[in-house]
Amino acid sequence: MQPDDGRRRLELERLAAEVLGRAGYEYIETPVFEDTELFARGVGEATDIVQKEMFSFEDKGGRSLTLRPEGTAGVCRAYTEHGMHKLPQPVKLWYRGPFFRHEAPQAGRYRQFNQIGAEALGSDDPTLDAELILLLAALLERAGVRSVRLRLSSLGSPGTRAAYLEALREYLRAHEGELASEVRERIDQNPLRAFDADHEGTRRVMEQAPRLLDRLDPEDADHFARVRELLDEAGLDYEIDTTLVRGLDYYTRTVFEFESEELGAQRGVGGGGRYDLLVEELGGPPTPAVGWAAGVERILLASDWHEQRPAPDVFVVVAKPEARGAAFALVSRLRAAGVRAEMEQAGRSVKGQFKHADRIGAPRVVIVGDEIEIRDMASGAQRGVAGVDEALEAVSS
Ligand code: HAM
């Protein structure tokens, strides 16, 4: 990682803190590793993440631990363990940090990556779904992510989903002869895959296939309609994608994903949804919740701004070796007074030091030698000062 990358990451975090803070989200940190059981139960035993992608290991006591592959399960555990259900609801939290998935690395996909995430726990109000979607849209826009597309759907309840999957399997079996062989082989395991197939015959069959969105319970359908109304009123564009599936099992009702065309194969910049049953599933009280996470590296890949290295307010030139101590004391005092101050620390000649001060954009230079002088870099005007105190005064004003 280069300093430029680091500056962009810090700026993105600052933006997240600002955008989310304004909406009442508070920052939390959860452990980087937790009991394997938490992720296996939280994310879902049958998911690729749990089956193939977790970095799990045993500690000296023989307990199985896992480097967190995502943040939601840990937030739910913390919510229950720290009694956050006793706070005024909803409890709105945001986080950022490293996450780990054992996937084949490629552009935009890493084994260690960073997420910024936000979760609102303790209410099923559709304004929270809409609020979170709008906040992620705002963050991506502020971060300069280009060619963004939002896909939106609702998964309803697990019961509706199970009945739907059975109906879909039946439909696929009835058209088995027209399907690609890899789709046919996965009818039992993963019938939804059929919606993603490129195969011509399969695509024709899928045009008429039953859709989950048409089968939602009335309350789930109302909830989704309300979320959409709120997004429409806010003027946010989205596409309803009835085939949107996310790689985690905990979702109920709203699901969404933001993609950027800039990203190629790994185009998901951020996604999330409602997970009304997860807190309870993990041993907490019944707690509806909704949230998202976005990939920091993908946001930075899909945007092309740069953060300039901030110029110092002043650069201190060491005019002779014996003045090094005095120069050092001066920069320390300047920094304590809130001035962005740097000094020569690489053995440059005096001429080289002025060149360097110019290159890093210092508007003023203090020259510490037999005397102390201050030079204005733009005009070249230079004047002597009586001592360190006067230099400090002149530069911090
Ligand atoms: P996710 O879609 O698995 O959701 O990950 C969120 C984002 O993390 C992705 O959109 C992507 O930008 C980034 N990401 C995931 N894997 C990698 C990787 N290997 N390399 C680089 N970036 C990656 C979740 O993690 C859910 N916890 C989101 C959520 C929060 N749902 C509800 N609340």
Coordinates of C-alpha atoms and ligand atoms in Angstrom, one line a residue:
M1 CA 0.0 0.0 0.0
Q2 CA 1.3 3.5 -1.0
P3 CA 0.8 6.7 1.1
D4 CA -1.7 7.9 -1.6
D5 CA -3.8 4.8 -1.0
G6 CA -3.7 5.4 2.8
R7 CA -4.8 9.0 2.3
R8 CA -7.8 7.9 0.2
R9 CA -8.7 5.3 2.8
L10 CA -8.6 7.8 5.6
E11 CA -10.7 10.2 3.6
L12 CA -13.3 7.5 2.9
E13 CA -13.5 6.7 6.6
R14 CA -13.9 10.4 7.3
L15 CA -16.8 10.6 4.8
A16 CA -18.4 7.5 6.2
A17 CA -18.2 8.9 9.8
E18 CA -19.8 12.1 8.5
V19 CA -22.5 10.6 6.3
L20 CA -23.5 8.0 8.9
G21 CA -23.0 10.1 11.9
R22 CA -25.5 12.7 10.6
A23 CA -28.1 10.0 10.5
G24 CA -27.4 8.9 14.1
Y25 CA -25.2 5.9 13.5
E26 CA -22.5 5.4 16.1
Y27 CA -19.2 3.7 15.6
I28 CA -18.4 0.3 17.1
E29 CA -15.6 -2.2 16.9
T30 CA -16.1 -6.0 17.2
P31 CA -13.3 -8.6 17.5
V32 CA -11.4 -9.6 14.4
F33 CA -11.9 -13.3 15.3
E34 CA -14.7 -15.0 17.1
D35 CA -16.0 -18.5 17.7
T36 CA -16.4 -20.4 14.4
E37 CA -19.9 -21.3 15.6
L38 CA -21.1 -17.7 15.5
F39 CA -20.3 -17.4 11.7
A40 CA -21.5 -20.9 10.9
R41 CA -24.9 -20.2 12.5
G42 CA -25.0 -16.6 11.6
V43 CA -24.0 -16.6 7.9
G44 CA -25.4 -20.1 7.3
E45 CA -23.9 -23.6 7.1
A46 CA -24.9 -24.0 3.5
T47 CA -23.3 -20.8 2.2
D48 CA -20.0 -20.7 0.2
I49 CA -18.6 -18.4 2.8
V50 CA -19.0 -21.0 5.6
Q51 CA -18.3 -24.1 3.4
K52 CA -15.2 -22.8 1.6
E53 CA -14.1 -19.4 2.6
M54 CA -13.5 -19.1 6.3
F55 CA -10.0 -18.9 7.8
S56 CA -10.6 -21.1 10.8
F57 CA -8.0 -22.3 13.4
E58 CA -7.8 -23.9 16.8
D59 CA -6.5 -22.0 19.8
K60 CA -4.4 -23.7 22.5
G61 CA -7.6 -24.8 24.4
G62 CA -8.8 -26.6 21.3
R63 CA -11.6 -24.1 20.5
S64 CA -12.3 -23.4 16.9
L65 CA -12.0 -19.7 16.0
T66 CA -12.5 -17.9 12.7
L67 CA -11.2 -14.7 11.2
R68 CA -14.4 -12.7 10.6
P69 CA -15.7 -13.1 7.0
E70 CA -18.3 -10.4 7.6
G71 CA -19.5 -8.0 10.3
T72 CA -23.2 -8.6 10.9
A73 CA -23.0 -11.7 13.0
G74 CA -20.5 -10.0 15.3
V75 CA -22.7 -6.9 15.6
C76 CA -25.7 -9.1 16.6
R77 CA -23.6 -10.9 19.2
A78 CA -22.4 -7.6 20.6
Y79 CA -26.0 -6.2 20.6
T80 CA -27.2 -9.1 22.8
E81 CA -24.1 -9.6 24.9
H82 CA -23.9 -5.9 25.8
G83 CA -27.7 -5.6 26.5
M84 CA -28.2 -3.1 23.7
H85 CA -31.8 -4.2 23.5
K86 CA -32.3 -2.2 26.6
L87 CA -31.2 1.0 24.9
P88 CA -33.8 3.2 23.0
Q89 CA -34.5 1.4 19.7
P90 CA -33.4 1.3 17.0
V91 CA -29.8 1.0 17.9
K92 CA -27.8 2.4 14.9
L93 CA -24.2 1.3 14.5
W94 CA -21.4 1.6 11.9
Y95 CA -18.1 -0.1 11.7
R96 CA -15.1 -0.5 9.5
G97 CA -12.1 -2.8 9.5
P98 CA -10.5 -5.9 8.0
F99 CA -12.5 -9.0 7.0
F100 CA -11.2 -12.3 5.6
R101 CA -12.4 -14.7 3.0
H102 CA -10.5 -17.6 1.4
E103 CA -11.3 -16.9 -2.2
A104 CA -9.1 -17.0 -5.3
P105 CA -7.6 -13.5 -5.4
Q106 CA -8.2 -11.4 -8.4
A107 CA -8.8 -7.7 -9.2
G108 CA -11.2 -6.4 -6.5
R109 CA -11.2 -9.7 -4.6
Y110 CA -8.8 -10.2 -1.8
R111 CA -8.3 -12.6 1.1
Q112 CA -8.0 -9.7 3.5
F113 CA -10.2 -6.7 2.6
N114 CA -11.9 -3.9 4.4
Q115 CA -15.5 -3.1 4.8
I116 CA -17.4 -0.1 6.0
G117 CA -20.8 -1.3 7.3
A118 CA -23.9 0.0 9.0
E119 CA -26.6 -1.8 10.9
A120 CA -29.9 -0.6 12.5
L121 CA -31.3 -3.0 15.0
G122 CA -34.5 -3.1 16.9
S123 CA -37.1 -2.0 14.4
D124 CA -38.8 -3.2 11.2
D125 CA -39.8 0.2 10.1
P126 CA -39.4 0.5 6.3
T127 CA -37.9 4.0 6.7
L128 CA -34.8 2.2 8.1
D129 CA -34.4 0.1 5.0
A130 CA -34.8 3.2 2.8
E131 CA -32.6 5.3 5.0
L132 CA -29.7 2.7 4.9
I133 CA -30.0 2.4 1.1
L134 CA -29.9 6.2 0.7
L135 CA -27.0 6.5 3.0
L136 CA -24.9 3.9 1.0
A137 CA -25.9 5.7 -2.2
A138 CA -24.8 9.0 -0.6
L139 CA -21.5 7.5 0.5
L140 CA -20.7 6.0 -2.9
E141 CA -21.6 9.3 -4.5
R142 CA -19.4 11.3 -2.1
A143 CA -16.6 8.8 -2.7
G144 CA -16.8 9.4 -6.4
V145 CA -17.8 5.8 -7.4
R146 CA -18.7 5.8 -11.1
S147 CA -21.4 4.0 -13.0
V148 CA -23.4 2.8 -10.0
R149 CA -26.4 0.6 -10.4
L150 CA -28.7 -0.4 -7.6
R151 CA -30.6 -3.7 -7.6
L152 CA -33.4 -4.2 -5.2
S153 CA -35.7 -7.1 -4.2
S154 CA -37.5 -8.7 -1.3
L155 CA -37.0 -12.2 -0.1
G156 CA -40.1 -12.3 2.2
S157 CA -40.0 -14.8 5.0
P158 CA -38.2 -18.1 5.2
G159 CA -41.6 -19.9 4.9
T160 CA -42.5 -18.1 1.7
R161 CA -39.0 -18.7 0.3
A162 CA -39.1 -22.4 1.0
A163 CA -42.5 -22.8 -0.6
Y164 CA -41.3 -20.7 -3.6
L165 CA -38.1 -22.8 -4.0
E166 CA -40.2 -25.9 -4.1
A167 CA -42.5 -24.4 -6.8
L168 CA -39.5 -23.3 -8.8
R169 CA -38.0 -26.8 -8.6
E170 CA -41.2 -28.3 -9.8
Y171 CA -41.3 -25.8 -12.7
L172 CA -37.7 -26.6 -13.6
R173 CA -38.4 -30.4 -13.5
A174 CA -41.3 -29.9 -15.8
H175 CA -39.0 -28.2 -18.3
E176 CA -35.9 -30.4 -17.6
G177 CA -35.4 -31.3 -21.3
E178 CA -34.8 -27.6 -22.3
L179 CA -32.3 -26.8 -19.6
A180 CA -28.5 -26.7 -19.7
S181 CA -27.0 -29.7 -18.0
E182 CA -25.3 -27.8 -15.2
V183 CA -28.7 -26.2 -14.4
R184 CA -30.4 -29.6 -14.5
E185 CA -27.9 -31.1 -12.1
R186 CA -28.5 -28.3 -9.5
I187 CA -32.3 -28.2 -9.5
D188 CA -32.4 -29.7 -6.0
Q189 CA -29.4 -27.9 -4.6
N190 CA -29.7 -24.4 -6.0
P191 CA -32.6 -23.9 -8.4
L192 CA -32.1 -20.1 -8.3
R193 CA -28.9 -20.5 -10.3
A194 CA -31.1 -21.2 -13.3
F195 CA -31.9 -17.4 -13.4
D196 CA -28.2 -16.6 -14.1
A197 CA -27.6 -19.1 -16.9
D198 CA -26.4 -17.9 -20.3
H199 CA -27.7 -21.0 -22.0
E200 CA -30.4 -20.0 -24.6
G201 CA -32.9 -22.7 -23.8
T202 CA -32.6 -22.1 -20.1
R203 CA -33.1 -18.4 -20.6
R204 CA -36.3 -19.0 -22.5
V205 CA -37.6 -21.3 -19.8
M206 CA -36.8 -18.8 -17.1
E207 CA -38.8 -16.0 -18.8
Q208 CA -41.9 -17.8 -17.6
A209 CA -40.6 -19.1 -14.3
P210 CA -42.4 -18.3 -11.1
R211 CA -40.9 -15.3 -9.3
L212 CA -40.6 -14.9 -5.5
L213 CA -41.7 -11.3 -5.6
D214 CA -45.1 -12.3 -6.9
R215 CA -45.6 -14.7 -4.0
L216 CA -44.8 -12.6 -0.9
D217 CA -47.1 -12.6 2.1
P218 CA -49.3 -9.5 2.2
E219 CA -47.3 -7.9 5.1
D220 CA -44.0 -8.5 3.3
A221 CA -45.4 -7.2 0.1
D222 CA -46.6 -4.0 1.9
H223 CA -43.3 -3.6 3.6
F224 CA -41.5 -3.8 0.2
A225 CA -44.0 -1.4 -1.4
R226 CA -43.3 1.1 1.4
V227 CA -39.6 0.9 1.0
R228 CA -39.9 1.5 -2.8
E229 CA -42.2 4.4 -2.3
L230 CA -39.7 6.0 0.1
L231 CA -36.9 5.5 -2.4
D232 CA -39.1 6.9 -5.2
E233 CA -39.9 9.9 -3.2
A234 CA -36.2 10.4 -2.5
G235 CA -35.5 10.2 -6.3
L236 CA -33.2 7.3 -6.1
D237 CA -33.0 5.1 -9.2
Y238 CA -33.1 1.3 -8.8
E239 CA -34.0 -1.8 -10.7
I240 CA -36.2 -4.5 -9.2
D241 CA -34.3 -7.7 -9.7
T242 CA -36.4 -10.7 -8.7
T243 CA -33.4 -13.0 -9.0
L244 CA -31.2 -11.0 -6.6
V245 CA -29.6 -13.6 -4.3
R246 CA -27.0 -12.7 -1.7
G247 CA -24.3 -15.0 -0.5
L248 CA -25.5 -15.0 3.1
D249 CA -28.4 -16.9 4.5
Y250 CA -29.8 -14.5 7.1
Y251 CA -31.8 -12.2 4.9
T252 CA -35.5 -11.7 5.2
R253 CA -37.6 -9.1 3.2
T254 CA -35.5 -6.3 1.6
V255 CA -32.2 -7.1 -0.1
F256 CA -30.1 -4.8 -2.3
E257 CA -26.8 -4.6 -4.0
F258 CA -24.9 -1.6 -5.5
E259 CA -22.7 -2.5 -8.5
S260 CA -20.2 -0.4 -10.5
E261 CA -19.6 -1.1 -14.1
E262 CA -16.0 0.1 -13.5
L263 CA -15.3 -3.1 -11.6
G264 CA -15.5 -6.0 -14.1
A265 CA -16.2 -9.4 -12.7
Q266 CA -16.2 -8.3 -9.0
R267 CA -18.8 -5.6 -9.5
G268 CA -20.5 -5.6 -6.1
V269 CA -19.4 -2.4 -4.3
G270 CA -21.8 -2.8 -1.4
G271 CA -24.9 -4.7 -0.4
G272 CA -27.1 -5.8 2.4
G273 CA -30.7 -6.2 3.5
R274 CA -33.0 -6.9 6.3
Y275 CA -32.3 -9.8 8.8
D276 CA -35.2 -9.9 11.1
L277 CA -34.5 -13.3 12.6
L278 CA -30.7 -13.3 13.0
V279 CA -30.4 -11.8 16.5
E280 CA -32.8 -14.3 17.9
E281 CA -31.2 -17.1 16.0
L282 CA -27.9 -16.2 17.7
G283 CA -29.5 -16.4 21.2
G284 CA -30.8 -12.8 21.6
P285 CA -34.3 -11.4 21.9
P286 CA -36.5 -11.1 18.8
T287 CA -35.0 -8.1 17.1
P288 CA -35.7 -7.0 13.5
A289 CA -32.7 -5.4 11.9
V290 CA -31.3 -4.2 8.6
G291 CA -27.9 -3.2 7.3
W292 CA -25.2 -3.2 4.6
A293 CA -21.5 -3.4 4.1
A294 CA -19.4 -1.9 1.3
G295 CA -15.9 -3.0 0.2
V296 CA -13.3 -0.2 0.8
E297 CA -10.9 -1.5 -1.9
R298 CA -13.7 -1.8 -4.5
I299 CA -14.9 1.7 -3.7
L300 CA -11.4 3.0 -4.3
L301 CA -11.0 0.9 -7.5
A302 CA -14.3 2.3 -8.9
S303 CA -13.4 6.0 -8.3
D304 CA -10.4 8.0 -9.5
W305 CA -9.9 10.9 -7.1
H306 CA -6.6 11.5 -5.4
E307 CA -5.8 12.9 -2.1
Q308 CA -2.8 15.4 -2.2
R309 CA -0.2 15.0 0.4
P310 CA -1.1 17.9 2.7
A311 CA 1.5 20.7 2.5
P312 CA 3.1 21.8 5.8
D313 CA 2.5 25.3 7.0
V314 CA 6.2 25.7 7.5
F315 CA 9.4 23.9 6.7
V316 CA 12.4 24.3 9.0
V317 CA 15.8 24.5 7.2
V318 CA 18.8 23.4 9.2
A319 CA 21.5 25.8 7.9
K320 CA 24.4 24.2 9.8
P321 CA 24.7 20.9 11.6
E322 CA 25.0 22.5 15.1
A323 CA 21.6 24.0 14.6
R324 CA 19.8 20.7 14.3
G325 CA 18.8 20.6 18.0
A326 CA 17.4 24.2 17.9
A327 CA 15.5 23.4 14.7
F328 CA 14.1 20.2 16.3
A329 CA 13.0 22.1 19.4
L330 CA 11.3 24.7 17.1
V331 CA 9.3 22.2 15.1
S332 CA 8.2 20.5 18.3
R333 CA 6.9 23.8 19.7
L334 CA 5.3 24.7 16.4
R335 CA 3.4 21.4 16.3
A336 CA 2.3 21.8 19.9
A337 CA 0.9 25.2 18.9
G338 CA -1.1 23.5 16.1
V339 CA 1.1 24.4 13.2
R340 CA 1.8 21.8 10.5
A341 CA 5.6 21.8 10.7
E342 CA 8.3 19.7 9.1
M343 CA 12.1 19.9 9.2
E344 CA 15.1 18.6 7.3
Q345 CA 15.7 15.0 8.3
A346 CA 17.6 13.4 5.4
G347 CA 21.0 15.2 5.2
R348 CA 20.2 17.5 2.3
S349 CA 22.4 20.5 1.5
V350 CA 20.9 23.9 2.3
K351 CA 20.1 24.3 -1.4
G352 CA 18.5 20.9 -1.5
Q353 CA 16.4 21.8 1.6
F354 CA 14.9 24.8 -0.2
K355 CA 14.2 22.7 -3.2
H356 CA 12.5 20.1 -1.0
A357 CA 10.5 22.8 0.9
D358 CA 9.3 24.1 -2.5
R359 CA 8.4 20.6 -3.8
I360 CA 6.3 19.7 -0.7
G361 CA 4.5 23.1 -1.0
A362 CA 5.6 24.8 2.2
P363 CA 4.5 28.5 1.9
R364 CA 7.1 29.5 4.5
V365 CA 10.5 28.4 5.6
V366 CA 12.3 29.1 8.9
I367 CA 16.1 28.9 8.5
V368 CA 17.9 28.0 11.7
G369 CA 21.6 28.7 11.7
D370 CA 23.7 31.3 13.3
E371 CA 20.6 33.4 13.1
I372 CA 17.0 32.6 12.6
E373 CA 15.3 33.9 9.5
I374 CA 11.9 33.5 7.9
R375 CA 11.4 33.3 4.1
D376 CA 8.2 33.7 2.3
M377 CA 8.5 31.1 -0.5
A378 CA 6.2 32.9 -3.0
S379 CA 7.8 36.3 -2.9
G380 CA 11.3 35.2 -1.8
A381 CA 11.2 38.0 0.9
Q382 CA 13.4 37.0 3.9
R383 CA 13.7 38.7 7.3
G384 CA 15.6 38.0 10.5
V385 CA 13.8 37.4 13.8
A386 CA 15.3 37.8 17.3
G387 CA 15.0 34.2 18.4
V388 CA 12.9 31.1 18.6
D389 CA 10.0 32.8 20.4
E390 CA 9.6 35.4 17.7
A391 CA 9.9 32.8 15.0
L392 CA 7.2 30.8 16.7
E393 CA 5.0 33.9 17.0
A394 CA 5.6 34.9 13.4
V395 CA 4.9 31.4 12.0
S396 CA 1.9 30.5 14.1
S397 CA 0.1 33.8 13.4
Ligands
HAM1 P1 -21.2 -9.0 1.3 O1 -22.0 -8.7 0.1 O2 -20.8 -10.4 1.5 O3 -22.2 -8.6 2.5 O4 -20.0 -8.1 1.4 C1 -20.2 -6.6 1.3 C2 -19.1 -6.0 0.4 O5 -17.8 -6.4 0.8 C3 -19.2 -6.5 -1.1 O6 -20.1 -5.8 -1.8 C4 -17.8 -6.2 -1.6 O7 -17.6 -4.8 -1.9 C5 -16.9 -6.5 -0.3 N1 -16.2 -7.7 -0.4 C6 -16.7 -9.0 -0.1 N2 -15.8 -9.9 -0.3 C7 -14.7 -9.3 -0.7 C8 -13.4 -9.7 -1.1 N3 -13.0 -11.0 -1.1 N4 -12.5 -8.8 -1.5 C9 -12.8 -7.5 -1.6 N5 -14.0 -7.0 -1.2 C10 -15.0 -7.9 -0.8 C11 -21.8 -8.7 3.8 O8 -20.7 -8.9 4.2 C12 -23.0 -8.4 4.8 N6 -22.4 -8.5 6.2 C13 -23.6 -7.1 4.5 C14 -24.7 -6.8 5.5 C15 -24.7 -6.0 6.6 N7 -25.9 -7.3 5.4 C16 -26.7 -6.8 6.4 N8 -25.9 -6.1 7.2

